[in-house]
Amino acid sequence: MSLTVGSRIPTATLRRKTSDGPQDVQLDDLLKGRKVVLFGLPGAFTPTCDSAHLPSFIRTKDAFAGKGVDEIICVSVNDIHVMALWGEVSGATDAGITLLADGDASFTKAIGMEFSKPEAGLIDRCKRFALVAEDGVVTVLHIDDVPSTCVLTAGEAMLDALG
């Protein structure tokens, strides 16, 4: 399946690290009856993800709340420990951004967003995308085709799309 505007986001179990240990997160539970921004990226601590993509949503978090967005979720094909540490050192966790791990890329593959760039050590990673979902249905979808660019998928571009 490839996501398009009007698509229902498929059921998925993602994971996060909590003080009690690993926790499964049912994506459906986070989307049901809510307006959510969900963005995916190639990897925590990778250059563009770390310097541009995640920071753009930290900067714009409050403006999204003003547009009725209930939660901003970042998904990456990393493990829960890497995602938790990235959230801490980047300030995303303190800003209220939810970082979820798609450790085996099953969600990324289910939505048709996987790519590999072996020469950079990136295998079955997530393309750079950002979307708005209302009650689990995609209402806005932006994809940057080049993994090292963050233009259409930046927080500011998503805010503009919400009007």
C-alpha positions as a Python dict, from the first residue, in 0.01 Angstrom:
ca = {
    (1, 'M'): (0, 0, 0),
    (2, 'S'): (116, 350, -76),
    (3, 'L'): (-35, 626, 129),
    (4, 'T'): (-240, 892, -47),
    (5, 'V'): (-474, 1162, 73),
    (6, 'G'): (-790, 978, 176),
    (7, 'S'): (-606, 659, 278),
    (8, 'R'): (-667, 505, 618),
    (9, 'I'): (-341, 453, 803),
    (10, 'P'): (-300, 79, 856),
    (11, 'T'): (-301, -84, 1197),
    (12, 'A'): (50, -95, 1340),
    (13, 'T'): (230, -173, 1660),
    (14, 'L'): (520, 63, 1722),
    (15, 'R'): (736, 77, 2034),
    (16, 'R'): (879, 324, 2281),
    (17, 'K'): (1099, 314, 2586),
    (18, 'T'): (936, 405, 2918),
    (19, 'S'): (1060, 410, 3276),
    (20, 'D'): (895, 67, 3310),
    (21, 'G'): (1075, -72, 3004),
    (22, 'P'): (970, -130, 2642),
    (23, 'Q'): (608, -50, 2561),
    (24, 'D'): (403, -149, 2258),
    (25, 'V'): (200, 137, 2116),
    (26, 'Q'): (-102, 69, 1899),
    (27, 'L'): (-102, 343, 1637),
    (28, 'D'): (-480, 310, 1599),
    (29, 'D'): (-519, 416, 1962),
    (30, 'L'): (-321, 735, 1901),
    (31, 'L'): (-516, 822, 1586),
    (32, 'K'): (-873, 734, 1681),
    (33, 'G'): (-1092, 1044, 1704),
    (34, 'R'): (-792, 1277, 1694),
    (35, 'K'): (-609, 1513, 1460),
    (36, 'V'): (-246, 1401, 1449),
    (37, 'V'): (66, 1501, 1259),
    (38, 'L'): (276, 1195, 1181),
    (39, 'F'): (616, 1226, 1024),
    (40, 'G'): (871, 966, 926),
    (41, 'L'): (1239, 1002, 857),
    (42, 'P'): (1543, 791, 767),
    (43, 'G'): (1703, 777, 1109),
    (44, 'A'): (1765, 932, 1447),
    (45, 'F'): (2091, 1126, 1462),
    (46, 'T'): (2133, 1121, 1083),
    (47, 'P'): (2236, 1461, 942),
    (48, 'T'): (1917, 1608, 790),
    (49, 'C'): (1686, 1434, 1038),
    (50, 'D'): (1883, 1572, 1331),
    (51, 'S'): (1958, 1921, 1200),
    (52, 'A'): (1639, 2003, 1009),
    (53, 'H'): (1343, 1765, 1021),
    (54, 'L'): (1294, 1697, 1393),
    (55, 'P'): (1390, 2055, 1493),
    (56, 'S'): (1127, 2194, 1253),
    (57, 'F'): (853, 2017, 1450),
    (58, 'I'): (1000, 2121, 1785),
    (59, 'R'): (992, 2485, 1664),
    (60, 'T'): (634, 2462, 1537),
    (61, 'K'): (479, 2243, 1809),
    (62, 'D'): (279, 2524, 1970),
    (63, 'A'): (153, 2653, 1635),
    (64, 'F'): (18, 2305, 1553),
    (65, 'A'): (-171, 2298, 1881),
    (66, 'G'): (-329, 2627, 1773),
    (67, 'K'): (-454, 2451, 1458),
    (68, 'G'): (-626, 2177, 1656),
    (69, 'V'): (-352, 1914, 1629),
    (70, 'D'): (-370, 1681, 1929),
    (71, 'E'): (-29, 1516, 1892),
    (72, 'I'): (284, 1517, 1679),
    (73, 'I'): (442, 1175, 1626),
    (74, 'C'): (782, 1096, 1477),
    (75, 'V'): (845, 745, 1343),
    (76, 'S'): (1181, 603, 1242),
    (77, 'V'): (1330, 261, 1170),
    (78, 'N'): (1545, 260, 1483),
    (79, 'D'): (1530, 81, 1814),
    (80, 'I'): (1351, 220, 2120),
    (81, 'H'): (1675, 308, 2299),
    (82, 'V'): (1804, 522, 2013),
    (83, 'M'): (1467, 697, 1978),
    (84, 'A'): (1447, 767, 2351),
    (85, 'L'): (1799, 910, 2364),
    (86, 'W'): (1738, 1120, 2054),
    (87, 'G'): (1421, 1258, 2210),
    (88, 'E'): (1615, 1355, 2523),
    (89, 'V'): (1921, 1517, 2360),
    (90, 'S'): (1724, 1694, 2084),
    (91, 'G'): (1467, 1844, 2319),
    (92, 'A'): (1183, 1668, 2134),
    (93, 'T'): (1065, 1481, 2442),
    (94, 'D'): (1055, 1801, 2649),
    (95, 'A'): (870, 1973, 2363),
    (96, 'G'): (601, 1703, 2371),
    (97, 'I'): (685, 1528, 2043),
    (98, 'T'): (614, 1153, 2058),
    (99, 'L'): (900, 946, 1916),
    (100, 'L'): (815, 589, 1819),
    (101, 'A'): (1037, 310, 1691),
    (102, 'D'): (949, 97, 1390),
    (103, 'G'): (1235, -140, 1466),
    (104, 'D'): (1167, -397, 1195),
    (105, 'A'): (1033, -145, 939),
    (106, 'S'): (698, -328, 926),
    (107, 'F'): (494, -7, 948),
    (108, 'T'): (723, 174, 705),
    (109, 'K'): (682, -110, 454),
    (110, 'A'): (305, -129, 511),
    (111, 'I'): (266, 233, 403),
    (112, 'G'): (505, 201, 108),
    (113, 'M'): (766, 439, 247),
    (114, 'E'): (1071, 213, 265),
    (115, 'F'): (1399, 278, 87),
    (116, 'S'): (1755, 152, 111),
    (117, 'K'): (2084, 325, 46),
    (118, 'P'): (2343, 57, 129),
    (119, 'E'): (2643, 279, 56),
    (120, 'A'): (2528, 504, 344),
    (121, 'G'): (2447, 209, 571),
    (122, 'L'): (2072, 270, 542),
    (123, 'I'): (1877, -52, 483),
    (124, 'D'): (1495, -66, 486),
    (125, 'R'): (1469, 287, 623),
    (126, 'C'): (1180, 529, 603),
    (127, 'K'): (1145, 791, 332),
    (128, 'R'): (1105, 1144, 461),
    (129, 'F'): (732, 1218, 483),
    (130, 'A'): (486, 1416, 691),
    (131, 'L'): (112, 1386, 706),
    (132, 'V'): (-194, 1500, 890),
    (133, 'A'): (-444, 1234, 985),
    (134, 'E'): (-793, 1294, 1117),
    (135, 'D'): (-942, 991, 1288),
    (136, 'G'): (-679, 778, 1110),
    (137, 'V'): (-749, 911, 759),
    (138, 'V'): (-477, 1103, 574),
    (139, 'T'): (-590, 1458, 494),
    (140, 'V'): (-250, 1608, 402),
    (141, 'L'): (54, 1417, 274),
    (142, 'H'): (396, 1556, 184),
    (143, 'I'): (694, 1348, 72),
    (144, 'D'): (1049, 1468, 8),
    (145, 'D'): (1183, 1242, -266),
    (146, 'V'): (1550, 1300, -181),
    (147, 'P'): (1635, 1163, 166),
    (148, 'S'): (1888, 1440, 235),
    (149, 'T'): (1635, 1721, 183),
    (150, 'C'): (1367, 1844, 418),
    (151, 'V'): (1150, 2099, 242),
    (152, 'L'): (797, 1971, 185),
    (153, 'T'): (803, 1765, 505),
    (154, 'A'): (925, 2035, 744),
    (155, 'G'): (701, 2153, 1025),
    (156, 'E'): (660, 2495, 863),
    (157, 'A'): (542, 2341, 532),
    (158, 'M'): (288, 2127, 717),
    (159, 'L'): (161, 2431, 907),
    (160, 'D'): (117, 2614, 576),
    (161, 'A'): (-81, 2319, 441),
    (162, 'L'): (-322, 2347, 734),
    (163, 'G'): (-392, 2709, 639),
}
